[in-house]
PDB file of C-alpha atoms in Angstrom:
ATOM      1  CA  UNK A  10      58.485 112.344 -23.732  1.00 77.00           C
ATOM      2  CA  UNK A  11      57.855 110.515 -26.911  1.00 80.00           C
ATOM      3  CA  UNK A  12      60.642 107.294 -25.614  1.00 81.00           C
ATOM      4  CA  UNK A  13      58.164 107.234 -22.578  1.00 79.00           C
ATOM      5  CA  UNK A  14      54.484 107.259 -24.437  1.00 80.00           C
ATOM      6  CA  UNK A  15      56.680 104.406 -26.706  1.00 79.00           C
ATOM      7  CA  UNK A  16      57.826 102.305 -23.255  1.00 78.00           C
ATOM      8  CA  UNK A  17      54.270 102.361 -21.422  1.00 77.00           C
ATOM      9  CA  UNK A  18      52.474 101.862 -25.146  1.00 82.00           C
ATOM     10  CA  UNK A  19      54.913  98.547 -25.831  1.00 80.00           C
ATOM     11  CA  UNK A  20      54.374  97.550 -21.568  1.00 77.00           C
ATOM     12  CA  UNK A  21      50.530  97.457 -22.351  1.00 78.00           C
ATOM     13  CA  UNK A  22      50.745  96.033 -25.546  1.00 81.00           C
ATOM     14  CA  UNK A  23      52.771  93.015 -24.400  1.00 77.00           C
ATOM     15  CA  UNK A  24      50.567  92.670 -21.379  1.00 74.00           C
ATOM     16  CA  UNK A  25      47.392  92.297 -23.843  1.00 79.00           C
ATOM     17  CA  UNK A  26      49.124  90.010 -25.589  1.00 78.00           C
ATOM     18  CA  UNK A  27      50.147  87.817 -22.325  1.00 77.00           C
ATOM     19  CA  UNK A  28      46.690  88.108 -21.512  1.00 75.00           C
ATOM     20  CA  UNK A  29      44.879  86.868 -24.688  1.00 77.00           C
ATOM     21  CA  UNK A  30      47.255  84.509 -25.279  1.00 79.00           C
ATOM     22  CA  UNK A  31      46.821  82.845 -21.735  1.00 82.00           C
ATOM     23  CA  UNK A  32      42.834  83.673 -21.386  1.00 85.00           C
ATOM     24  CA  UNK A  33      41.630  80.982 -19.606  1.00 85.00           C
ATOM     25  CA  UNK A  34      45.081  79.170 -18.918  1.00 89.00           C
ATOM     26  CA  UNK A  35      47.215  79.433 -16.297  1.00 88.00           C
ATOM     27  CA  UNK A  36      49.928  82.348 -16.645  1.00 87.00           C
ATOM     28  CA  UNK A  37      53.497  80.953 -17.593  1.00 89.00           C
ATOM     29  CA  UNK A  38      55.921  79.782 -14.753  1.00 88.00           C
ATOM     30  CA  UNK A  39      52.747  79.190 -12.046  1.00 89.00           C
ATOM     31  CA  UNK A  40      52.740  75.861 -10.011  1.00 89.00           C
ATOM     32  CA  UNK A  41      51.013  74.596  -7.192  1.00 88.00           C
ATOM     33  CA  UNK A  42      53.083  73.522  -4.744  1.00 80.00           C
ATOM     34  CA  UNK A  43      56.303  70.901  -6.996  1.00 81.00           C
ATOM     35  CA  UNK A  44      53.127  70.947  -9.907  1.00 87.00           C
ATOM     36  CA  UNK A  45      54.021  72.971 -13.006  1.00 90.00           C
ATOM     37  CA  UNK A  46      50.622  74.537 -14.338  1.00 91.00           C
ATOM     38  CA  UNK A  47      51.925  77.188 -16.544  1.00 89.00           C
ATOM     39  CA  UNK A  48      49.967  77.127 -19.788  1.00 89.00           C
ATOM     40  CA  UNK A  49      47.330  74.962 -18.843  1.00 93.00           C
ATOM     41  CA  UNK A  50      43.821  74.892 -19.044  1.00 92.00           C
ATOM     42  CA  UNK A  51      41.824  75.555 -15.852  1.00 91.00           C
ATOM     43  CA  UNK A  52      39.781  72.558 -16.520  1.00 91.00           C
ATOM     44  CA  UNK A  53      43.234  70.610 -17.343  1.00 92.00           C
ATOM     45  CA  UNK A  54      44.817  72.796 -13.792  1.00 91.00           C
ATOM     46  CA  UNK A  55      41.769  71.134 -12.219  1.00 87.00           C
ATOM     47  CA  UNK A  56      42.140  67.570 -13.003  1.00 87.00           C
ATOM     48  CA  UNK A  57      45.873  67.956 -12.412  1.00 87.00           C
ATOM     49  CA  UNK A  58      45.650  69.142  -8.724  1.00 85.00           C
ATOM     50  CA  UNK A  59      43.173  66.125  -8.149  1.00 79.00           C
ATOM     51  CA  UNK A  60      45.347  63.335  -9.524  1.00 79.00           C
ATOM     52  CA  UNK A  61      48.857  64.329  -8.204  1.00 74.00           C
ATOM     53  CA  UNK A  62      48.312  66.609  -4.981  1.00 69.00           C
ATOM     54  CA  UNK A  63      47.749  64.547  -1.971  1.00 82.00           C
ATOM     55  CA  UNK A  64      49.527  61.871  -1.022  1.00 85.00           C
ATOM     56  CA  UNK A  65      47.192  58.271  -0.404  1.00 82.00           C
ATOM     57  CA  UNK A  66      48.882  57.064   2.909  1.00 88.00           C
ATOM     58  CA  UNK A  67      49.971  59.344   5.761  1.00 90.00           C
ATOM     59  CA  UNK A  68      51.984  57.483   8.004  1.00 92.00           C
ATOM     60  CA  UNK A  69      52.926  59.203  11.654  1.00 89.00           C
ATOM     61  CA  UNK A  70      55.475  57.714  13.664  1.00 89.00           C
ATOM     62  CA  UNK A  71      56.788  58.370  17.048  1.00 86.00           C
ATOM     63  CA  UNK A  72      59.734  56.190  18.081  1.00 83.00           C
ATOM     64  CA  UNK A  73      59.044  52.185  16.834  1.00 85.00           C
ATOM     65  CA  UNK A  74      54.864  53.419  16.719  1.00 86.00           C
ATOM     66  CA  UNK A  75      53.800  53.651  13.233  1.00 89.00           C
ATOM     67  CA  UNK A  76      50.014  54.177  12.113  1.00 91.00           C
ATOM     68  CA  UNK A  77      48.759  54.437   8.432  1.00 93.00           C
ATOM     69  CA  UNK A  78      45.591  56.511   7.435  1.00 92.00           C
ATOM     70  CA  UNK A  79      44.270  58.111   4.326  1.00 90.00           C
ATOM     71  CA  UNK A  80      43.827  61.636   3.738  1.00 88.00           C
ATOM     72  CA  UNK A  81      40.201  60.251   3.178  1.00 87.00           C
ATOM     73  CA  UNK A  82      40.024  58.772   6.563  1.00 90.00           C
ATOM     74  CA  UNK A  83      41.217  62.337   7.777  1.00 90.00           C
ATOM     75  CA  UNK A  84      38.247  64.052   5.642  1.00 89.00           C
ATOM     76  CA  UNK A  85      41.088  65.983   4.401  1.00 89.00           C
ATOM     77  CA  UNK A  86      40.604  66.976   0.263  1.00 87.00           C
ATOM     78  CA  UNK A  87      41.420  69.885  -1.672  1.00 88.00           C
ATOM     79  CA  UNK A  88      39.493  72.746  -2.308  1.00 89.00           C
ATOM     80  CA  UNK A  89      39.465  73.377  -5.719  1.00 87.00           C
ATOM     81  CA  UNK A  90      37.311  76.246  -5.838  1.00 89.00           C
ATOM     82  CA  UNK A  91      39.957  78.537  -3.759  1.00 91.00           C
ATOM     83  CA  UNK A  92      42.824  76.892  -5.056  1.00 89.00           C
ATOM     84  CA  UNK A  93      41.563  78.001  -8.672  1.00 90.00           C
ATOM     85  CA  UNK A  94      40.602  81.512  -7.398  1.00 91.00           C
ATOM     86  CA  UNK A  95      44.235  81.587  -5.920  1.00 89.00           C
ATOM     87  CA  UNK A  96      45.197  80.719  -9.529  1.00 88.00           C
ATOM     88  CA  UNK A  97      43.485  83.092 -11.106  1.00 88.00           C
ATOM     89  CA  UNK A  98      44.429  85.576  -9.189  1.00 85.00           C
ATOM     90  CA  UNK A  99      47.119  87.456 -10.948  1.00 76.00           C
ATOM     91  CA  UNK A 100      49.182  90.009  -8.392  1.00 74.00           C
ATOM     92  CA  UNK A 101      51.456  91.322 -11.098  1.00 78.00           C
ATOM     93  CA  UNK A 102      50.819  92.542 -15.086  1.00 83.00           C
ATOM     94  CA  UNK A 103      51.013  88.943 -16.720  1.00 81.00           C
ATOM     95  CA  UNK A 104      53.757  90.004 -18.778  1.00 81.00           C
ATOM     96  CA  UNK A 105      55.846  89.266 -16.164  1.00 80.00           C
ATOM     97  CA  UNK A 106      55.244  85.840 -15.361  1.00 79.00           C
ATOM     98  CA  UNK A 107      57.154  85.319 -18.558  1.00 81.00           C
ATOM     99  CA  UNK A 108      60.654  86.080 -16.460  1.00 84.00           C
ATOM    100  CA  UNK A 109      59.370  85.157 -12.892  1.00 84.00           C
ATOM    101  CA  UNK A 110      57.544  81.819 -10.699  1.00 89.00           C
ATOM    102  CA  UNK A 111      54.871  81.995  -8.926  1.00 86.00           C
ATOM    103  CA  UNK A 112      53.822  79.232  -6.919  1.00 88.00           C
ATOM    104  CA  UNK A 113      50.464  79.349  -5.503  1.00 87.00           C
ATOM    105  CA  UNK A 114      49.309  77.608  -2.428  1.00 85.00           C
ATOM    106  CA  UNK A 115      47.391  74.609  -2.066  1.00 85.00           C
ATOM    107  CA  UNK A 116      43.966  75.160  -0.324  1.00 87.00           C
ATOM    108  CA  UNK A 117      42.747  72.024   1.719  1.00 88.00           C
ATOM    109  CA  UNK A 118      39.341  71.553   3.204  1.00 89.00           C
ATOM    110  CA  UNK A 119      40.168  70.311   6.467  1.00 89.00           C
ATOM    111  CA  UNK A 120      38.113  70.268   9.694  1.00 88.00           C
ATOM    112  CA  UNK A 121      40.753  70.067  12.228  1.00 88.00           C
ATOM    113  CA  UNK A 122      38.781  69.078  14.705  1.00 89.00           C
ATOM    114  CA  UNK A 123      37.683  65.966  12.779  1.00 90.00           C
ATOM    115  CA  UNK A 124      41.369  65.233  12.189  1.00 91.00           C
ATOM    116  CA  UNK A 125      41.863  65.904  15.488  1.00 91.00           C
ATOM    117  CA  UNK A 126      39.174  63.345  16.759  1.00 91.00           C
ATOM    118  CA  UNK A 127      40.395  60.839  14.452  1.00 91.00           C
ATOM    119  CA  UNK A 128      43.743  60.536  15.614  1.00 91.00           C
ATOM    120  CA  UNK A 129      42.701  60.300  19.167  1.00 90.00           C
ATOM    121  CA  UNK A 130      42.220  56.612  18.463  1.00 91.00           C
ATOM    122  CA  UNK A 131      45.645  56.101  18.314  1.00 89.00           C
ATOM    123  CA  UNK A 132      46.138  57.844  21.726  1.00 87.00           C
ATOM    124  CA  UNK A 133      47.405  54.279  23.288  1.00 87.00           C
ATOM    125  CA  UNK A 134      49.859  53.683  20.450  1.00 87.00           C
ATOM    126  CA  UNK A 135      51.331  57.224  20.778  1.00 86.00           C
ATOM    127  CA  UNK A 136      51.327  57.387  24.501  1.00 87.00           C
ATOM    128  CA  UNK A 137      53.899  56.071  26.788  1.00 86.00           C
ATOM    129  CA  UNK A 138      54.354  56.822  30.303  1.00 88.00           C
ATOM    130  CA  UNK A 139      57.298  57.440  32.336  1.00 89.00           C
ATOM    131  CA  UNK A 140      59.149  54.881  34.432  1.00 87.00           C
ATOM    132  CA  UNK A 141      60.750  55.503  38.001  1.00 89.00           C
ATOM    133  CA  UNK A 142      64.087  54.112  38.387  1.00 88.00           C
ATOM    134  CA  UNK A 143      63.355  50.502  39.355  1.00 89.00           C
ATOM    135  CA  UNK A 144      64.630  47.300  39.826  1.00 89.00           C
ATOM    136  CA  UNK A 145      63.693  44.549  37.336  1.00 90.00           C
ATOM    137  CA  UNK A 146      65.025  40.825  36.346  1.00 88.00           C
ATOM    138  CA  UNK A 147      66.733  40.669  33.037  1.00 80.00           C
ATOM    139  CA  UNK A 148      67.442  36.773  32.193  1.00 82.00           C
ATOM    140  CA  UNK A 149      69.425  35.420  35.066  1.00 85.00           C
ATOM    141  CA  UNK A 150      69.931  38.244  37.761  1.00 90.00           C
ATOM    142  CA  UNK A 151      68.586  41.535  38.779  1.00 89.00           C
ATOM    143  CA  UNK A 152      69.472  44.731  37.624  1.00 89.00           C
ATOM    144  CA  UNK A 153      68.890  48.443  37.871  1.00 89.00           C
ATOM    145  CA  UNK A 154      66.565  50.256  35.314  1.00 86.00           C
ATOM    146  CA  UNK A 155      67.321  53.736  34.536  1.00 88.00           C
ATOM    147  CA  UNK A 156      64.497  56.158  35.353  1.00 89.00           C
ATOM    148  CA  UNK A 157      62.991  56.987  31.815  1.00 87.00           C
ATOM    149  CA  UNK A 158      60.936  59.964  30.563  1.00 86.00           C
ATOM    150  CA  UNK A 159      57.755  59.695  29.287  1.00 86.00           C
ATOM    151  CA  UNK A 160      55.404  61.497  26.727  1.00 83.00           C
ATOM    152  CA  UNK A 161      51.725  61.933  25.441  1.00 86.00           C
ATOM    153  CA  UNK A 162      49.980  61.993  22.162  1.00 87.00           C
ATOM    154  CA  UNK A 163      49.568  65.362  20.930  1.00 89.00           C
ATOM    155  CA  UNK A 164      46.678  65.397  19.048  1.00 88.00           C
ATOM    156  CA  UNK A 165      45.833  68.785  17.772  1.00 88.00           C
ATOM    157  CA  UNK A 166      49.144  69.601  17.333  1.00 90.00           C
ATOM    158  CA  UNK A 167      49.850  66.364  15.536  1.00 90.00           C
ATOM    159  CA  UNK A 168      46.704  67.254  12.836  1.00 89.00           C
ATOM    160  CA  UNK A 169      48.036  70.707  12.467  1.00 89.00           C
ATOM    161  CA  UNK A 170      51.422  69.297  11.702  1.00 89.00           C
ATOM    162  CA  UNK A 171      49.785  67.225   9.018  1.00 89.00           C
ATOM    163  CA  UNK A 172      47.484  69.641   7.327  1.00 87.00           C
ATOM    164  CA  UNK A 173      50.284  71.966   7.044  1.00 86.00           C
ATOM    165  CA  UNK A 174      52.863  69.387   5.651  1.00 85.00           C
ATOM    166  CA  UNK A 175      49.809  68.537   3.088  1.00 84.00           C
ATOM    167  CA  UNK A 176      49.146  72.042   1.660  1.00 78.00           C
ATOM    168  CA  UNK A 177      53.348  72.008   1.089  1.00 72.00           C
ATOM    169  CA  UNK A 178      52.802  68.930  -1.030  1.00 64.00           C
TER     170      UNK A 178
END
């Protein structure tokens, strides 16, 4: 009886400790995303996620297509009030994120629908229709073209693709 008062006094002890030695800092062994935050400050968390997180240039490619936009040009930015909260948020007693990782999620602000309107300028550069099996002149002399398949822009499904690979980063 007296081993198990002794075991539950030391867990709570050590998880007080944990806790006032981390108050106001991120628990050891946390990251966002490939971001190590453990023992920082959530000011210094803060700054952090805003200077590394998102990537400047997006580039999305289909075939020899290639267009460039900005995560800005997406209206795409972190939100650093629920990525904090996420943070903050502590699932297990702290003492144990002293032997474990934790990686939280990033939290975007992200109207898909305004991603999704943006890219459907690029509708004509990520479009290309099929092709019947024709004949055309290459160079000197005729020949038979094969019959080719076609395909169209996916836009939603293209800004989905995109917000999710950005809250991985």
């Amino acid at each position: 009886m007296f081993a198990a008062a002794l075991v539950v006094g030391l867990f709570v002890l050590a998880n007080f400790a944990v806790a006032l030695a981390y108050h106001g800092k991120a628990l050891p062994g946390y990251s966002v995303g490939d971001l190590a935050i453990g023992g920082k400050s959530y000011a210094d968390v803060s700054s952090a996620l805003q200077a590394h997180s998102l990537p400047r240039q997006i580039t999305v490619t289909k075939d020899s297509s290639s267009q460039q936009m900005t995560v800005a040009d997406l209206a795409i930015s972190i939100d650093d009030s629920k990525t904090m909260a996420a943070i903050k948020h502590k699932p297990l007693p702290p003492v144990f994120s002293l032997f474990s990782k934790h990686t939280v999620p990033l939290v975007l602000s992200a109207d898909q629908s305004a991603v999704t309107d943006y890219l459907g300028q690029f509708n004509s550069i990520f479009t290309k229709p099929a092709t019947d099996r024709h004949v055309a002149f290459t160079g000197k002399q005729f020949a038979v073209v094969d019959a080719a398949g076609g395909y169209t822009f996916e836009k939603s499904t293209t800004a989905s693709a995109i917000i999710a690979a950005l809250t991985k980063v």
